[in-house]
């Protein structure tokens, strides 16, 4: 005797494919779906198909886009390009509403251990954008981890000779935290990068 | 400038309808869907529609069923009926593979504060099953909380006069836990229900 009837078992299995979802959580989600109205379930299913069907990558920056060129590339000047690892990083920065330049999504970072070299991520496309002219600053906003730092160093080495300003997001102690709880590497970095006031 | 493009924003919104899913988690799920293959997204969407379309409630016990009568009611004798609050409780018990009687799902418990009275849950249907004959024992397996206990007491009061054995799942200290960490109510119950060895 199987524990779940087939349609529920199948749905649970689908939910476990989502990141961080185990059997118990998937089960809760599946029960929720069974208890939805027909209309709600239809909307849910359609939104999944839609996200897959309608979401493409912008030909210029590599960010999510409904059309060939994303709204950001269409509406902003490309004087400052913020280089990020993944499309979701653009979302995090857009939420600030502080940056009004454009993005360049690398779709990965250099990681020799995982077999990802400079030619596997969108560095060539970045250089082409720069060569097309008009770019004044490149902000390297890859994550402050080993791969992100290595990628930033690598790109910086390629772009600086072109005479373009290259900056990197500041690392240091998070605002609002206690010095006591800052990790050692971050605290050490905050010392090295201390600034006059 | 909105932060998410429409199809992603819509999918995130749909995911937040799942229990315990906030904006950040929904975002992670949505990115996962965008990165799925066309085939995977289609399977996911179909399994949602299928679960909604194909899952019904068994006419006899009220558990999830693909047909009119569930596989458990079809294949087992109804000498022992285990009364539970929700279909998912059947799943928890079926996983043990210890119980081989049938179920009766109440679809709720008596809760005057929430306006749920005895006639709002499937107690009448349980009595009808008993009157149809052949039932030897009723196991009351509602949760050991206020509503579950009250419901068990109420049903017990109705069935005992019919001369049928009524039992209740044992409450006590969980196997493997420390006495120190058992909550007071549970520990007190374990004392009251202590058994000779």
Tab-separated table of C-alpha atoms in Angstrom:
chain	number	residue	atom	x	y	z
A	1	UNK	CA	0.000	0.000	0.000
A	2	UNK	CA	1.583	3.263	-1.049
A	3	UNK	CA	1.181	6.099	1.414
A	4	UNK	CA	0.174	8.836	-1.035
A	5	UNK	CA	-2.257	8.543	-3.908
A	6	UNK	CA	-0.524	9.074	-7.242
A	7	UNK	CA	-1.403	12.731	-8.044
A	8	UNK	CA	-0.391	13.875	-4.558
A	9	UNK	CA	2.779	11.799	-4.544
A	10	UNK	CA	3.736	13.249	-7.920
A	11	UNK	CA	3.107	16.826	-6.783
A	12	UNK	CA	5.136	16.269	-3.611
A	13	UNK	CA	7.956	14.977	-5.771
A	14	UNK	CA	7.776	18.103	-7.944
A	15	UNK	CA	7.886	20.402	-4.924
A	16	UNK	CA	10.985	18.694	-3.533
A	17	UNK	CA	12.817	19.926	-6.644
A	18	UNK	CA	12.579	23.487	-5.316
A	19	UNK	CA	15.650	24.681	-3.389
A	20	UNK	CA	15.623	23.805	0.305
A	21	UNK	CA	12.341	21.895	0.154
A	22	UNK	CA	12.339	18.506	1.879
A	23	UNK	CA	9.675	15.812	1.994
A	24	UNK	CA	7.721	17.335	4.897
A	25	UNK	CA	7.594	20.819	3.422
A	26	UNK	CA	6.682	19.463	-0.005
A	27	UNK	CA	3.844	17.551	1.639
A	28	UNK	CA	2.506	20.731	3.252
A	29	UNK	CA	2.671	22.570	-0.069
A	30	UNK	CA	0.871	19.717	-1.824
A	31	UNK	CA	-1.949	19.723	0.741
A	32	UNK	CA	-2.291	23.443	0.230
A	33	UNK	CA	-2.660	22.926	-3.524
A	34	UNK	CA	-5.294	20.219	-3.012
A	35	UNK	CA	-7.231	22.646	-0.836
A	36	UNK	CA	-7.010	25.474	-3.380
A	37	UNK	CA	-9.990	26.366	-5.556
A	38	UNK	CA	-9.868	25.203	-9.180
A	39	UNK	CA	-9.225	28.836	-10.161
A	40	UNK	CA	-6.291	29.254	-7.775
A	41	UNK	CA	-4.625	26.034	-8.900
A	42	UNK	CA	-5.031	27.102	-12.526
A	43	UNK	CA	-3.448	30.487	-11.849
A	44	UNK	CA	-0.568	28.836	-10.036
A	45	UNK	CA	0.106	26.365	-12.844
A	46	UNK	CA	-0.179	29.068	-15.497
A	47	UNK	CA	2.216	31.380	-13.716
A	48	UNK	CA	4.815	28.592	-13.765
A	49	UNK	CA	4.402	28.023	-17.488
A	50	UNK	CA	4.392	31.770	-18.111
A	51	UNK	CA	7.582	32.349	-16.157
A	52	UNK	CA	9.264	29.662	-18.222
A	53	UNK	CA	7.789	30.811	-21.541
A	54	UNK	CA	7.997	34.594	-21.248
A	55	UNK	CA	11.231	35.108	-19.352
A	56	UNK	CA	14.282	35.426	-21.570
A	57	UNK	CA	17.680	36.995	-21.077
A	58	UNK	CA	18.375	40.520	-22.293
A	59	UNK	CA	20.693	40.418	-25.330
A	60	UNK	CA	22.766	43.273	-23.963
A	61	UNK	CA	23.093	42.776	-20.207
A	62	UNK	CA	22.030	39.149	-19.669
A	63	UNK	CA	19.395	40.073	-17.065
A	64	UNK	CA	15.880	38.594	-17.109
A	65	UNK	CA	13.748	40.249	-19.756
A	66	UNK	CA	10.381	39.792	-21.402
A	67	UNK	CA	11.604	41.216	-24.704
A	68	UNK	CA	14.932	40.981	-26.539
A	69	UNK	CA	16.277	44.018	-24.688
A	70	UNK	CA	15.367	44.593	-21.038
A	71	UNK	CA	13.635	47.709	-19.734
A	72	UNK	CA	16.780	48.856	-17.944
A	73	UNK	CA	18.991	48.701	-21.046
A	74	UNK	CA	16.245	50.409	-23.059
A	75	UNK	CA	15.775	53.337	-20.685
A	76	UNK	CA	19.136	54.142	-19.144
A	77	UNK	CA	22.449	55.369	-20.470
A	78	UNK	CA	25.288	52.878	-20.327
A	79	UNK	CA	27.856	55.216	-18.717
A	80	UNK	CA	28.123	53.122	-15.585
A	81	UNK	CA	27.906	49.334	-15.814
A	82	UNK	CA	27.410	47.304	-12.656
A	83	UNK	CA	28.806	43.790	-13.112
A	84	UNK	CA	27.017	41.067	-11.117
A	85	UNK	CA	27.063	37.299	-10.949
A	86	UNK	CA	23.375	36.500	-11.384
A	87	UNK	CA	20.104	38.187	-12.386
A	88	UNK	CA	18.924	38.081	-8.784
A	89	UNK	CA	21.771	40.396	-7.817
A	90	UNK	CA	20.254	43.031	-10.106
A	91	UNK	CA	17.014	42.687	-8.155
A	92	UNK	CA	18.814	43.279	-4.852
A	93	UNK	CA	20.431	46.439	-6.228
A	94	UNK	CA	17.284	47.692	-7.985
A	95	UNK	CA	15.416	47.499	-4.680
A	96	UNK	CA	17.740	50.181	-3.277
A	97	UNK	CA	16.673	52.581	-6.027
A	98	UNK	CA	20.107	54.216	-5.648
A	99	UNK	CA	21.864	52.981	-8.769
A	100	UNK	CA	20.701	54.339	-12.094
A	101	UNK	CA	23.227	52.848	-14.453
A	102	UNK	CA	22.933	49.560	-16.318
A	103	UNK	CA	23.934	46.002	-15.462
A	104	UNK	CA	26.032	43.232	-16.875
A	105	UNK	CA	25.164	39.757	-15.646
A	106	UNK	CA	28.081	37.327	-15.860
A	107	UNK	CA	25.934	34.233	-15.223
A	108	UNK	CA	28.595	32.751	-12.980
A	109	UNK	CA	31.987	33.493	-11.495
A	110	UNK	CA	35.395	32.095	-12.279
A	111	UNK	CA	35.802	28.890	-10.290
A	112	UNK	CA	38.600	26.582	-11.454
A	113	UNK	CA	37.585	23.917	-8.926
A	114	UNK	CA	34.189	23.655	-10.608
A	115	UNK	CA	35.705	23.879	-14.066
A	116	UNK	CA	34.421	27.406	-14.748
A	117	UNK	CA	37.006	29.534	-16.542
A	118	UNK	CA	36.898	33.149	-17.789
A	119	UNK	CA	35.520	32.049	-21.163
A	120	UNK	CA	32.572	30.269	-19.551
A	121	UNK	CA	31.041	33.459	-18.166
A	122	UNK	CA	29.991	36.615	-20.007
A	123	UNK	CA	33.293	38.499	-19.803
A	124	UNK	CA	33.788	38.706	-23.574
A	125	UNK	CA	30.372	40.347	-23.925
A	126	UNK	CA	31.365	42.907	-21.275
A	127	UNK	CA	34.530	43.813	-23.156
A	128	UNK	CA	32.529	44.238	-26.354
A	129	UNK	CA	30.142	46.625	-24.596
A	130	UNK	CA	33.109	48.646	-23.383
A	131	UNK	CA	34.712	48.701	-26.821
A	132	UNK	CA	31.450	50.015	-28.303
A	133	UNK	CA	32.268	53.198	-26.332
A	134	UNK	CA	30.542	55.559	-23.924
A	135	UNK	CA	31.330	53.594	-20.753
A	136	UNK	CA	32.860	55.691	-17.944
A	137	UNK	CA	32.830	53.368	-14.940
A	138	UNK	CA	32.621	49.647	-14.276
A	139	UNK	CA	31.396	48.714	-10.788
A	140	UNK	CA	32.404	45.165	-9.913
A	141	UNK	CA	29.612	43.867	-7.693
A	142	UNK	CA	30.382	40.156	-7.592
A	143	UNK	CA	29.996	38.535	-4.167
A	144	UNK	CA	32.794	39.134	-1.637
A	145	UNK	CA	33.732	35.428	-1.571
A	146	UNK	CA	36.742	33.648	-3.079
A	147	UNK	CA	35.251	33.211	-6.552
A	148	UNK	CA	33.672	36.656	-6.611
A	149	UNK	CA	36.930	38.324	-5.583
A	150	UNK	CA	38.953	36.341	-8.117
A	151	UNK	CA	36.492	37.237	-10.876
A	152	UNK	CA	36.598	40.928	-9.915
A	153	UNK	CA	40.415	40.877	-9.951
A	154	UNK	CA	40.475	39.187	-13.335
A	155	UNK	CA	38.019	41.600	-14.955
A	156	UNK	CA	39.735	44.576	-13.367
A	157	UNK	CA	43.023	43.447	-14.922
A	158	UNK	CA	41.413	43.405	-18.364
A	159	UNK	CA	39.590	46.729	-18.137
A	160	UNK	CA	42.020	49.037	-16.333
A	161	UNK	CA	44.448	49.116	-19.324
A	162	UNK	CA	41.549	50.497	-21.392
A	163	UNK	CA	41.614	53.636	-19.220
A	164	UNK	CA	38.194	53.094	-17.688
A	165	UNK	CA	37.467	53.658	-14.006
A	166	UNK	CA	36.965	50.327	-12.224
A	167	UNK	CA	35.469	50.195	-8.730
A	168	UNK	CA	34.522	47.427	-6.347
A	169	UNK	CA	31.694	47.434	-3.774
A	170	UNK	CA	32.999	48.215	-0.262
A	171	UNK	CA	33.392	45.329	2.164
A	172	UNK	CA	33.290	45.822	5.930
A	173	UNK	CA	31.181	45.455	9.025
A	174	UNK	CA	27.434	45.388	8.348
A	175	UNK	CA	25.569	48.467	9.547
A	176	UNK	CA	23.815	47.791	12.847
A	177	UNK	CA	25.877	44.780	13.896
A	178	UNK	CA	28.108	44.414	16.938
A	179	UNK	CA	31.863	44.377	16.409
A	180	UNK	CA	31.888	41.378	18.727
A	181	UNK	CA	29.862	39.303	16.295
A	182	UNK	CA	31.564	40.351	13.065
A	183	UNK	CA	33.555	37.488	11.559
A	184	UNK	CA	37.326	37.846	11.665
A	185	UNK	CA	37.892	38.167	7.942
A	186	UNK	CA	35.327	40.946	7.640
A	187	UNK	CA	36.688	42.774	10.669
A	188	UNK	CA	40.250	42.538	9.344
A	189	UNK	CA	39.068	43.883	5.984
A	190	UNK	CA	37.309	46.767	7.731
A	191	UNK	CA	40.638	47.699	9.353
A	192	UNK	CA	42.587	47.567	6.118
A	193	UNK	CA	39.948	49.610	4.273
A	194	UNK	CA	39.424	52.156	7.099
A	195	UNK	CA	38.747	55.662	5.822
A	196	UNK	CA	39.479	59.155	7.136
A	197	UNK	CA	36.589	61.018	8.689
B	1	UNK	CA	10.886	50.950	-12.449
B	2	UNK	CA	9.440	47.788	-10.987
B	3	UNK	CA	12.017	45.397	-9.559
B	4	UNK	CA	10.692	42.161	-11.103
B	5	UNK	CA	9.478	41.673	-14.644
B	6	UNK	CA	5.799	40.729	-14.728
B	7	UNK	CA	5.956	36.916	-15.197
B	8	UNK	CA	8.479	36.541	-12.372
B	9	UNK	CA	6.609	38.915	-10.071
B	10	UNK	CA	3.412	36.980	-10.681
B	11	UNK	CA	5.064	33.626	-9.976
B	12	UNK	CA	6.639	34.977	-6.773
B	13	UNK	CA	3.199	36.143	-5.705
B	14	UNK	CA	1.769	32.670	-6.361
B	15	UNK	CA	4.511	30.982	-4.339
B	16	UNK	CA	3.890	33.247	-1.326
B	17	UNK	CA	0.439	31.653	-1.096
B	18	UNK	CA	2.063	28.398	0.022
B	19	UNK	CA	2.216	27.895	3.790
B	20	UNK	CA	5.274	29.435	5.451
B	21	UNK	CA	6.648	30.933	2.242
B	22	UNK	CA	7.746	34.568	2.470
B	23	UNK	CA	8.960	36.941	-0.220
B	24	UNK	CA	12.598	35.784	-0.152
B	25	UNK	CA	11.771	32.082	-0.351
B	26	UNK	CA	9.205	32.682	-3.080
B	27	UNK	CA	11.881	34.550	-5.020
B	28	UNK	CA	14.278	31.600	-4.757
B	29	UNK	CA	11.554	29.215	-5.938
B	30	UNK	CA	10.721	31.487	-8.859
B	31	UNK	CA	14.360	31.649	-9.983
B	32	UNK	CA	14.478	27.880	-9.825
B	33	UNK	CA	11.431	27.659	-12.098
B	34	UNK	CA	12.963	30.115	-14.571
B	35	UNK	CA	16.073	27.922	-14.681
B	36	UNK	CA	14.089	24.713	-15.239
B	37	UNK	CA	13.883	23.141	-18.684
B	38	UNK	CA	10.635	23.625	-20.606
B	39	UNK	CA	9.842	19.965	-19.876
B	40	UNK	CA	10.393	20.294	-16.136
B	41	UNK	CA	8.237	23.420	-15.867
B	42	UNK	CA	5.481	21.664	-17.821
B	43	UNK	CA	5.591	18.645	-15.516
B	44	UNK	CA	5.463	20.898	-12.472
B	45	UNK	CA	2.468	22.870	-13.754
B	46	UNK	CA	0.655	19.707	-14.809
B	47	UNK	CA	1.168	18.036	-11.466
B	48	UNK	CA	-0.514	21.014	-9.798
B	49	UNK	CA	-3.512	20.836	-12.115
B	50	UNK	CA	-3.637	17.056	-11.748
B	51	UNK	CA	-3.575	17.179	-7.970
B	52	UNK	CA	-6.486	19.602	-8.050
B	53	UNK	CA	-8.417	17.705	-10.741
B	54	UNK	CA	-7.850	14.082	-9.732
B	55	UNK	CA	-7.867	14.230	-5.961
B	56	UNK	CA	-11.298	13.788	-4.410
B	57	UNK	CA	-12.458	12.662	-1.019
B	58	UNK	CA	-13.449	9.037	-0.391
B	59	UNK	CA	-17.214	8.776	0.041
B	60	UNK	CA	-16.807	6.426	2.981
B	61	UNK	CA	-13.874	7.649	5.041
B	62	UNK	CA	-13.287	11.193	3.772
B	63	UNK	CA	-9.609	10.560	2.995
B	64	UNK	CA	-7.988	11.668	-0.274
B	65	UNK	CA	-8.937	9.365	-3.114
B	66	UNK	CA	-8.625	9.189	-6.872
B	67	UNK	CA	-11.893	7.274	-7.227
B	68	UNK	CA	-15.205	7.459	-5.352
B	69	UNK	CA	-13.958	4.985	-2.757
B	70	UNK	CA	-10.329	5.040	-1.617
B	71	UNK	CA	-7.975	2.068	-1.897
B	72	UNK	CA	-7.943	1.582	1.865
B	73	UNK	CA	-11.726	1.329	2.189
B	74	UNK	CA	-11.811	-0.981	-0.855
B	75	UNK	CA	-9.196	-3.415	0.424
B	76	UNK	CA	-9.520	-3.610	4.186
B	77	UNK	CA	-12.230	-4.773	6.534
B	78	UNK	CA	-13.882	-2.071	8.598
B	79	UNK	CA	-13.590	-3.805	11.978
B	80	UNK	CA	-11.337	-1.140	13.408
B	81	UNK	CA	-11.871	2.483	12.458
B	82	UNK	CA	-9.190	5.036	13.256
B	83	UNK	CA	-10.720	8.512	13.609
B	84	UNK	CA	-8.429	11.393	12.611
B	85	UNK	CA	-8.750	15.112	12.064
B	86	UNK	CA	-7.286	15.476	8.575
B	87	UNK	CA	-6.239	13.368	5.583
B	88	UNK	CA	-2.586	14.049	6.365
B	89	UNK	CA	-2.990	12.238	9.676
B	90	UNK	CA	-3.816	9.077	7.705
B	91	UNK	CA	-0.527	9.500	5.864
B	92	UNK	CA	1.398	9.732	9.152
B	93	UNK	CA	-0.226	6.513	10.378
B	94	UNK	CA	0.079	4.665	7.060
B	95	UNK	CA	3.819	5.346	7.071
B	96	UNK	CA	4.134	3.200	10.203
B	97	UNK	CA	2.665	0.217	8.332
B	98	UNK	CA	1.372	-1.001	11.729
B	99	UNK	CA	-2.324	-0.254	11.448
B	100	UNK	CA	-4.380	-2.314	9.053
B	101	UNK	CA	-7.867	-1.079	9.770
B	102	UNK	CA	-9.688	1.737	8.024
B	103	UNK	CA	-9.899	5.471	8.692
B	104	UNK	CA	-12.524	8.072	9.281
B	105	UNK	CA	-11.449	11.627	8.554
B	106	UNK	CA	-13.440	14.225	10.490
B	107	UNK	CA	-12.158	17.190	8.441
B	108	UNK	CA	-11.838	19.282	11.572
B	109	UNK	CA	-12.258	19.134	15.316
B	110	UNK	CA	-14.879	20.663	17.584
B	111	UNK	CA	-13.779	24.214	18.328
B	112	UNK	CA	-16.497	26.490	19.725
B	113	UNK	CA	-14.152	29.492	19.651
B	114	UNK	CA	-13.842	29.103	15.880
B	115	UNK	CA	-17.536	28.350	15.474
B	116	UNK	CA	-16.995	24.668	14.671
B	117	UNK	CA	-19.609	22.494	16.346
B	118	UNK	CA	-20.164	18.709	16.267
B	119	UNK	CA	-22.438	18.986	13.239
B	120	UNK	CA	-19.749	20.774	11.213
B	121	UNK	CA	-17.384	17.809	11.159
B	122	UNK	CA	-18.015	14.284	9.901
B	123	UNK	CA	-19.334	12.765	13.145
B	124	UNK	CA	-22.767	11.883	11.733
B	125	UNK	CA	-21.079	9.914	8.943
B	126	UNK	CA	-19.046	8.018	11.548
B	127	UNK	CA	-22.180	7.057	13.466
B	128	UNK	CA	-23.787	5.853	10.234
B	129	UNK	CA	-20.795	3.646	9.514
B	130	UNK	CA	-21.066	2.159	12.996
B	131	UNK	CA	-24.801	1.584	12.640
B	132	UNK	CA	-24.189	-0.260	9.369
B	133	UNK	CA	-22.566	-2.927	11.595
B	134	UNK	CA	-19.343	-4.926	11.738
B	135	UNK	CA	-17.304	-2.325	13.652
B	136	UNK	CA	-15.495	-3.701	16.718
B	137	UNK	CA	-13.223	-0.864	17.775
B	138	UNK	CA	-12.994	2.886	17.292
B	139	UNK	CA	-9.518	4.376	17.824
B	140	UNK	CA	-9.734	8.101	18.497
B	141	UNK	CA	-6.558	9.542	16.993
B	142	UNK	CA	-7.322	13.258	17.042
B	143	UNK	CA	-4.422	15.470	18.145
B	144	UNK	CA	-3.667	15.622	21.883
B	145	UNK	CA	-4.562	19.334	22.069
B	146	UNK	CA	-7.611	21.042	23.554
B	147	UNK	CA	-9.805	20.659	20.479
B	148	UNK	CA	-8.613	17.147	19.714
B	149	UNK	CA	-9.251	15.993	23.287
B	150	UNK	CA	-12.678	17.631	23.392
B	151	UNK	CA	-13.617	16.001	20.096
B	152	UNK	CA	-12.419	12.602	21.297
B	153	UNK	CA	-14.451	12.961	24.519
B	154	UNK	CA	-17.542	13.977	22.587
B	155	UNK	CA	-17.334	11.088	20.115
B	156	UNK	CA	-16.524	8.631	22.876
B	157	UNK	CA	-19.682	9.751	24.703
B	158	UNK	CA	-21.768	8.981	21.623
B	159	UNK	CA	-20.225	5.601	20.777
B	160	UNK	CA	-19.692	3.932	24.128
B	161	UNK	CA	-23.465	3.505	24.736
B	162	UNK	CA	-23.544	1.486	21.480
B	163	UNK	CA	-21.376	-1.147	23.173
B	164	UNK	CA	-18.365	-0.634	20.917
B	165	UNK	CA	-14.802	-0.547	22.249
B	166	UNK	CA	-13.431	3.010	22.124
B	167	UNK	CA	-9.716	3.666	22.559
B	168	UNK	CA	-7.534	6.765	22.480
B	169	UNK	CA	-3.898	6.997	21.347
B	170	UNK	CA	-1.511	7.044	24.326
B	171	UNK	CA	0.011	10.374	25.348
B	172	UNK	CA	3.293	10.605	27.225
B	173	UNK	CA	6.963	11.390	26.879
B	174	UNK	CA	8.324	11.027	23.348
B	175	UNK	CA	10.702	8.104	22.891
B	176	UNK	CA	14.314	9.298	22.930
B	177	UNK	CA	13.732	12.616	24.684
B	178	UNK	CA	15.094	13.739	28.027
B	179	UNK	CA	12.685	13.987	30.970
B	180	UNK	CA	14.251	17.370	31.604
B	181	UNK	CA	12.997	18.740	28.320
B	182	UNK	CA	9.520	17.220	28.329
B	183	UNK	CA	6.847	19.894	28.804
B	184	UNK	CA	5.010	19.858	32.136
B	185	UNK	CA	1.624	18.851	30.822
B	186	UNK	CA	3.050	15.878	28.963
B	187	UNK	CA	5.139	14.802	31.931
B	188	UNK	CA	2.146	15.073	34.261
B	189	UNK	CA	0.095	12.990	31.827
B	190	UNK	CA	2.850	10.388	31.685
B	191	UNK	CA	2.643	10.066	35.482
B	192	UNK	CA	-1.115	9.726	35.516
B	193	UNK	CA	-1.057	7.147	32.716
B	194	UNK	CA	1.924	5.182	34.087
B	195	UNK	CA	1.642	1.458	33.483
B	196	UNK	CA	2.793	-1.633	35.374
B	197	UNK	CA	5.872	-3.405	34.003
